[in-house]
Each structure stands twice: as C-alpha cells, then as structure tokens.
C-alpha cells in the first residue's frame, strides 16, 4: 500500500503537470518540452550551499534549510548538500521530507554511498519501511566494498525480520 500511494501520488503530479503544459501551449499546439527538467546551475548552487553552511554554523536553522533547498533545486547532483539538508530535516523530525530528498539524491547521484546509508537509517528507524532500508543498506555495502560489521549485522537483522 505504501508504494501504491507513492506511485499514485507521482501519477497525479505528472498528470497535473501534463495538464498545465497543455493549458500553457494552447489548443492544438505541441509543448516545446514534454517533461520538466531540473535546473543545473552548479556555480549558483555552490553559493547557496555556502550560505546554508554559514547559516547552520550561526544557528539559523530555517535559513540553512532555505539556502540548502535552493542549492539542491539548482544542482540536485550535489550529494553533500542533499545529505546536509536531509540530516537537518531529520533533526527537525521531518523524516518523510528527509527520505524524499535522499531518494532524489540517490536518483541524481546513485553511486554516493552516504546517501544510501542515510536513506536506509531513516527508512528503518523513523519510517519503518524495512524493505527500503534493506535495499539501501545493501547498496551502501556494495558501494563501499567494506566489511562494515555493524551494517552487515543490520542487514542480517532486517533479512530475518522480513522473512
């Protein structure tokens, strides 16, 4: 049911965007771009990422969140900023937002082990999504090629719990 809701929500968003595109182009006109593409402005994103770090260091949590959200919107492949923002959202008990952000980060930078690790932890401990947690712990372990005994234990525990 959880996945079904996610897919239904995604389908609704896509259909709304498609409808808006059709409205914007007028009847009988083909849209110039079929899909919304993320903006990639790495230089601007770096400036916002630095603003976020400065705000965080000064204790301005809302300012840090806003700056990092802007940075991620400009460059969703910046795994460090995605990770920083997700961890800050987790600290604010915004677990679903943090997980969604980490999922976007994994899509943009699938080989960044730390994104998988943090997504696994949030999925397991805060969202109780054990299937997702297991998948991302396994991906983390594969990417690190490290015999992390702690993570290996968590994987074994999840596999037992899911049987």
PDB file of C-alpha atoms in Angstrom:
ATOM      1  CA  UNK A   1       0.000   0.000   0.000  1.00  0.00           C
ATOM      2  CA  UNK A   2       2.835   2.366   0.802  1.00  0.00           C
ATOM      3  CA  UNK A   3       4.399   2.002  -2.647  1.00  0.00           C
ATOM      4  CA  UNK A   4       0.986   2.194  -4.297  1.00  0.00           C
ATOM      5  CA  UNK A   5       0.315   5.527  -2.633  1.00  0.00           C
ATOM      6  CA  UNK A   6       3.724   6.821  -3.778  1.00  0.00           C
ATOM      7  CA  UNK A   7       3.061   5.791  -7.383  1.00  0.00           C
ATOM      8  CA  UNK A   8      -0.476   7.185  -7.310  1.00  0.00           C
ATOM      9  CA  UNK A   9       0.831  10.484  -5.968  1.00  0.00           C
ATOM     10  CA  UNK A  10       3.551  10.579  -8.649  1.00  0.00           C
ATOM     11  CA  UNK A  11       0.987   9.787 -11.373  1.00  0.00           C
ATOM     12  CA  UNK A  12      -1.261  12.600 -10.114  1.00  0.00           C
ATOM     13  CA  UNK A  13       1.615  15.090 -10.175  1.00  0.00           C
ATOM     14  CA  UNK A  14       2.620  14.025 -13.687  1.00  0.00           C
ATOM     15  CA  UNK A  15      -0.954  14.331 -14.935  1.00  0.00           C
ATOM     16  CA  UNK A  16      -1.311  17.785 -13.376  1.00  0.00           C
ATOM     17  CA  UNK A  17       1.968  18.896 -14.971  1.00  0.00           C
ATOM     18  CA  UNK A  18       0.853  17.473 -18.314  1.00  0.00           C
ATOM     19  CA  UNK A  19      -2.433  19.350 -17.992  1.00  0.00           C
ATOM     20  CA  UNK A  20      -0.651  22.579 -17.140  1.00  0.00           C
ATOM     21  CA  UNK A  21       1.659  22.125 -20.106  1.00  0.00           C
ATOM     22  CA  UNK A  22      -1.317  21.593 -22.391  1.00  0.00           C
ATOM     23  CA  UNK A  23      -3.035  24.700 -20.981  1.00  0.00           C
ATOM     24  CA  UNK A  24       0.106  26.781 -21.375  1.00  0.00           C
ATOM     25  CA  UNK A  25       0.609  25.857 -25.011  1.00  0.00           C
ATOM     26  CA  UNK A  26      -2.993  26.338 -26.034  1.00  0.00           C
ATOM     27  CA  UNK A  27      -5.224  24.024 -28.037  1.00  0.00           C
ATOM     28  CA  UNK A  28      -3.631  22.233 -30.932  1.00  0.00           C
ATOM     29  CA  UNK A  29      -0.093  23.313 -30.082  1.00  0.00           C
ATOM     30  CA  UNK A  30       2.561  20.808 -29.124  1.00  0.00           C
ATOM     31  CA  UNK A  31       4.520  21.577 -25.976  1.00  0.00           C
ATOM     32  CA  UNK A  32       8.111  22.584 -26.603  1.00  0.00           C
ATOM     33  CA  UNK A  33       9.355  20.327 -23.790  1.00  0.00           C
ATOM     34  CA  UNK A  34       7.468  17.221 -22.795  1.00  0.00           C
ATOM     35  CA  UNK A  35       8.991  16.913 -19.328  1.00  0.00           C
ATOM     36  CA  UNK A  36      10.111  19.324 -16.661  1.00  0.00           C
ATOM     37  CA  UNK A  37      13.894  19.167 -16.381  1.00  0.00           C
ATOM     38  CA  UNK A  38      15.811  20.023 -13.232  1.00  0.00           C
ATOM     39  CA  UNK A  39      17.758  23.242 -13.307  1.00  0.00           C
ATOM     40  CA  UNK A  40      21.517  22.758 -13.251  1.00  0.00           C
ATOM     41  CA  UNK A  41      23.382  25.849 -12.128  1.00  0.00           C
ATOM     42  CA  UNK A  42      26.333  24.490 -10.156  1.00  0.00           C
ATOM     43  CA  UNK A  43      28.006  27.851  -9.537  1.00  0.00           C
ATOM     44  CA  UNK A  44      24.857  29.389  -8.076  1.00  0.00           C
ATOM     45  CA  UNK A  45      24.185  26.180  -6.179  1.00  0.00           C
ATOM     46  CA  UNK A  46      27.636  26.374  -4.551  1.00  0.00           C
ATOM     47  CA  UNK A  47      26.924  29.937  -3.417  1.00  0.00           C
ATOM     48  CA  UNK A  48      23.652  28.817  -1.816  1.00  0.00           C
ATOM     49  CA  UNK A  49      25.352  25.773  -0.275  1.00  0.00           C
ATOM     50  CA  UNK A  50      27.908  28.063   1.375  1.00  0.00           C
ATOM     51  CA  UNK A  51      25.106  30.337   2.609  1.00  0.00           C
ATOM     52  CA  UNK A  52      23.495  27.238   4.106  1.00  0.00           C
ATOM     53  CA  UNK A  53      26.695  26.214   5.877  1.00  0.00           C
ATOM     54  CA  UNK A  54      27.136  29.735   7.262  1.00  0.00           C
ATOM     55  CA  UNK A  55      23.527  29.888   8.428  1.00  0.00           C
ATOM     56  CA  UNK A  56      23.829  26.478  10.082  1.00  0.00           C
ATOM     57  CA  UNK A  57      27.056  27.450  11.826  1.00  0.00           C
ATOM     58  CA  UNK A  58      25.321  30.600  13.128  1.00  0.00           C
ATOM     59  CA  UNK A  59      22.385  28.594  14.457  1.00  0.00           C
ATOM     60  CA  UNK A  60      19.954  29.845  11.810  1.00  0.00           C
ATOM     61  CA  UNK A  61      18.253  26.516  11.063  1.00  0.00           C
ATOM     62  CA  UNK A  62      15.408  27.953   8.930  1.00  0.00           C
ATOM     63  CA  UNK A  63      17.981  29.960   6.944  1.00  0.00           C
ATOM     64  CA  UNK A  64      20.142  26.877   6.443  1.00  0.00           C
ATOM     65  CA  UNK A  65      17.169  24.824   5.273  1.00  0.00           C
ATOM     66  CA  UNK A  66      16.059  27.514   2.826  1.00  0.00           C
ATOM     67  CA  UNK A  67      19.578  28.030   1.431  1.00  0.00           C
ATOM     68  CA  UNK A  68      20.211  24.302   1.031  1.00  0.00           C
ATOM     69  CA  UNK A  69      16.805  23.777  -0.595  1.00  0.00           C
ATOM     70  CA  UNK A  70      17.686  26.468  -3.116  1.00  0.00           C
ATOM     71  CA  UNK A  71      21.087  24.882  -3.696  1.00  0.00           C
ATOM     72  CA  UNK A  72      19.578  21.431  -4.267  1.00  0.00           C
ATOM     73  CA  UNK A  73      16.994  22.865  -6.667  1.00  0.00           C
ATOM     74  CA  UNK A  74      19.830  24.409  -8.682  1.00  0.00           C
ATOM     75  CA  UNK A  75      22.042  21.308  -8.589  1.00  0.00           C
ATOM     76  CA  UNK A  76      20.324  18.100  -7.435  1.00  0.00           C
ATOM     77  CA  UNK A  77      23.510  16.101  -8.018  1.00  0.00           C
ATOM     78  CA  UNK A  78      25.378  17.838  -5.156  1.00  0.00           C
ATOM     79  CA  UNK A  79      25.295  14.891  -2.785  1.00  0.00           C
ATOM     80  CA  UNK A  80      26.944  16.767   0.079  1.00  0.00           C
ATOM     81  CA  UNK A  81      24.271  19.458   0.154  1.00  0.00           C
ATOM     82  CA  UNK A  82      21.494  16.889  -0.295  1.00  0.00           C
ATOM     83  CA  UNK A  83      22.918  14.935   2.621  1.00  0.00           C
ATOM     84  CA  UNK A  84      23.332  18.031   4.835  1.00  0.00           C
ATOM     85  CA  UNK A  85      19.782  19.151   4.153  1.00  0.00           C
ATOM     86  CA  UNK A  86      18.341  15.678   4.722  1.00  0.00           C
ATOM     87  CA  UNK A  87      20.110  15.347   8.068  1.00  0.00           C
ATOM     88  CA  UNK A  88      18.885  18.778   9.131  1.00  0.00           C
ATOM     89  CA  UNK A  89      15.321  17.838   8.141  1.00  0.00           C
ATOM     90  CA  UNK A  90      15.703  14.647  10.172  1.00  0.00           C
ATOM     91  CA  UNK A  91      16.761  16.707  13.186  1.00  0.00           C
ATOM     92  CA  UNK A  92      13.569  18.726  12.708  1.00  0.00           C
ATOM     93  CA  UNK A  93      11.564  15.454  12.814  1.00  0.00           C
ATOM     94  CA  UNK A  94      10.702  15.865   9.130  1.00  0.00           C
ATOM     95  CA  UNK A  95      11.507  12.246   8.378  1.00  0.00           C
ATOM     96  CA  UNK A  96       9.356  11.869   5.256  1.00  0.00           C
ATOM     97  CA  UNK A  97      10.831  15.058   3.762  1.00  0.00           C
ATOM     98  CA  UNK A  98      14.346  13.836   4.549  1.00  0.00           C
ATOM     99  CA  UNK A  99      13.686  10.441   2.953  1.00  0.00           C
ATOM    100  CA  UNK A 100      12.133  12.008  -0.154  1.00  0.00           C
ATOM    101  CA  UNK A 101      15.126  14.294  -0.509  1.00  0.00           C
ATOM    102  CA  UNK A 102      17.561  11.400  -0.121  1.00  0.00           C
ATOM    103  CA  UNK A 103      15.631   9.429  -2.753  1.00  0.00           C
ATOM    104  CA  UNK A 104      16.044  12.363  -5.148  1.00  0.00           C
ATOM    105  CA  UNK A 105      19.712  12.493  -4.230  1.00  0.00           C
ATOM    106  CA  UNK A 106      20.120   8.793  -4.956  1.00  0.00           C
ATOM    107  CA  UNK A 107      18.476   9.302  -8.355  1.00  0.00           C
ATOM    108  CA  UNK A 108      20.868  12.148  -9.198  1.00  0.00           C
ATOM    109  CA  UNK A 109      23.980  10.559  -7.658  1.00  0.00           C
ATOM    110  CA  UNK A 110      23.357   6.798  -7.403  1.00  0.00           C
ATOM    111  CA  UNK A 111      26.943   5.904  -6.518  1.00  0.00           C
ATOM    112  CA  UNK A 112      27.217   8.036  -3.373  1.00  0.00           C
ATOM    113  CA  UNK A 113      27.244   5.518  -0.550  1.00  0.00           C
ATOM    114  CA  UNK A 114      26.399   8.005   2.220  1.00  0.00           C
ATOM    115  CA  UNK A 115      23.063   8.884   0.593  1.00  0.00           C
ATOM    116  CA  UNK A 116      22.094   5.205   0.598  1.00  0.00           C
ATOM    117  CA  UNK A 117      23.236   4.803   4.201  1.00  0.00           C
ATOM    118  CA  UNK A 118      21.225   7.770   5.499  1.00  0.00           C
ATOM    119  CA  UNK A 119      18.173   6.775   3.480  1.00  0.00           C
ATOM    120  CA  UNK A 120      18.414   3.276   4.959  1.00  0.00           C
ATOM    121  CA  UNK A 121      18.686   4.569   8.530  1.00  0.00           C
ATOM    122  CA  UNK A 122      15.748   6.977   8.176  1.00  0.00           C
ATOM    123  CA  UNK A 123      13.658   4.339   6.398  1.00  0.00           C
ATOM    124  CA  UNK A 124      14.305   1.750   9.091  1.00  0.00           C
ATOM    125  CA  UNK A 125      14.231   3.746  12.302  1.00  0.00           C
ATOM    126  CA  UNK A 126      11.789   6.552  11.585  1.00  0.00           C
ATOM    127  CA  UNK A 127       9.544   5.418   8.731  1.00  0.00           C
ATOM    128  CA  UNK A 128       9.568   1.681   9.488  1.00  0.00           C
ATOM    129  CA  UNK A 129       9.985   0.919   5.790  1.00  0.00           C
ATOM    130  CA  UNK A 130      12.115  -2.183   6.245  1.00  0.00           C
ATOM    131  CA  UNK A 131      12.176  -3.203   2.578  1.00  0.00           C
ATOM    132  CA  UNK A 132      13.562   0.162   1.545  1.00  0.00           C
ATOM    133  CA  UNK A 133      16.025   0.145   4.442  1.00  0.00           C
ATOM    134  CA  UNK A 134      17.353  -3.282   3.477  1.00  0.00           C
ATOM    135  CA  UNK A 135      17.773  -2.322  -0.175  1.00  0.00           C
ATOM    136  CA  UNK A 136      19.718   0.815   0.680  1.00  0.00           C
ATOM    137  CA  UNK A 137      21.905  -0.833   3.331  1.00  0.00           C
ATOM    138  CA  UNK A 138      22.782  -3.458   0.732  1.00  0.00           C
ATOM    139  CA  UNK A 139      23.555  -0.798  -1.870  1.00  0.00           C
ATOM    140  CA  UNK A 140      25.668   1.106   0.673  1.00  0.00           C
ATOM    141  CA  UNK A 141      27.627  -2.036   1.441  1.00  0.00           C
ATOM    142  CA  UNK A 142      28.138  -2.802  -2.252  1.00  0.00           C
ATOM    143  CA  UNK A 143      29.382   0.724  -2.934  1.00  0.00           C
ATOM    144  CA  UNK A 144      31.788   0.821  -0.025  1.00  0.00           C
ATOM    145  CA  UNK A 145      33.184  -2.671  -0.668  1.00  0.00           C
ATOM    146  CA  UNK A 146      33.929  -2.550   3.021  1.00  0.00           C
ATOM    147  CA  UNK A 147      33.283  -5.245   5.569  1.00  0.00           C
ATOM    148  CA  UNK A 148      31.370  -2.960   7.909  1.00  0.00           C
ATOM    149  CA  UNK A 149      30.325  -5.479  10.546  1.00  0.00           C
ATOM    150  CA  UNK A 150      27.743  -3.148  12.044  1.00  0.00           C
ATOM    151  CA  UNK A 151      25.933  -2.681   8.722  1.00  0.00           C
ATOM    152  CA  UNK A 152      26.286  -6.403   7.978  1.00  0.00           C
ATOM    153  CA  UNK A 153      24.526  -7.085  11.283  1.00  0.00           C
ATOM    154  CA  UNK A 154      21.733  -4.653  10.428  1.00  0.00           C
ATOM    155  CA  UNK A 155      21.283  -6.319   7.040  1.00  0.00           C
ATOM    156  CA  UNK A 156      21.103  -9.770   8.640  1.00  0.00           C
ATOM    157  CA  UNK A 157      18.597  -8.486  11.212  1.00  0.00           C
ATOM    158  CA  UNK A 158      16.391  -6.905   8.523  1.00  0.00           C
ATOM    159  CA  UNK A 159      16.500 -10.048   6.402  1.00  0.00           C
ATOM    160  CA  UNK A 160      15.305 -12.087   9.411  1.00  0.00           C
ATOM    161  CA  UNK A 161      12.569  -9.591  10.218  1.00  0.00           C
ATOM    162  CA  UNK A 162      11.312  -9.512   6.635  1.00  0.00           C
ATOM    163  CA  UNK A 163      11.010 -13.308   6.287  1.00  0.00           C
TER     164      UNK A 163
END
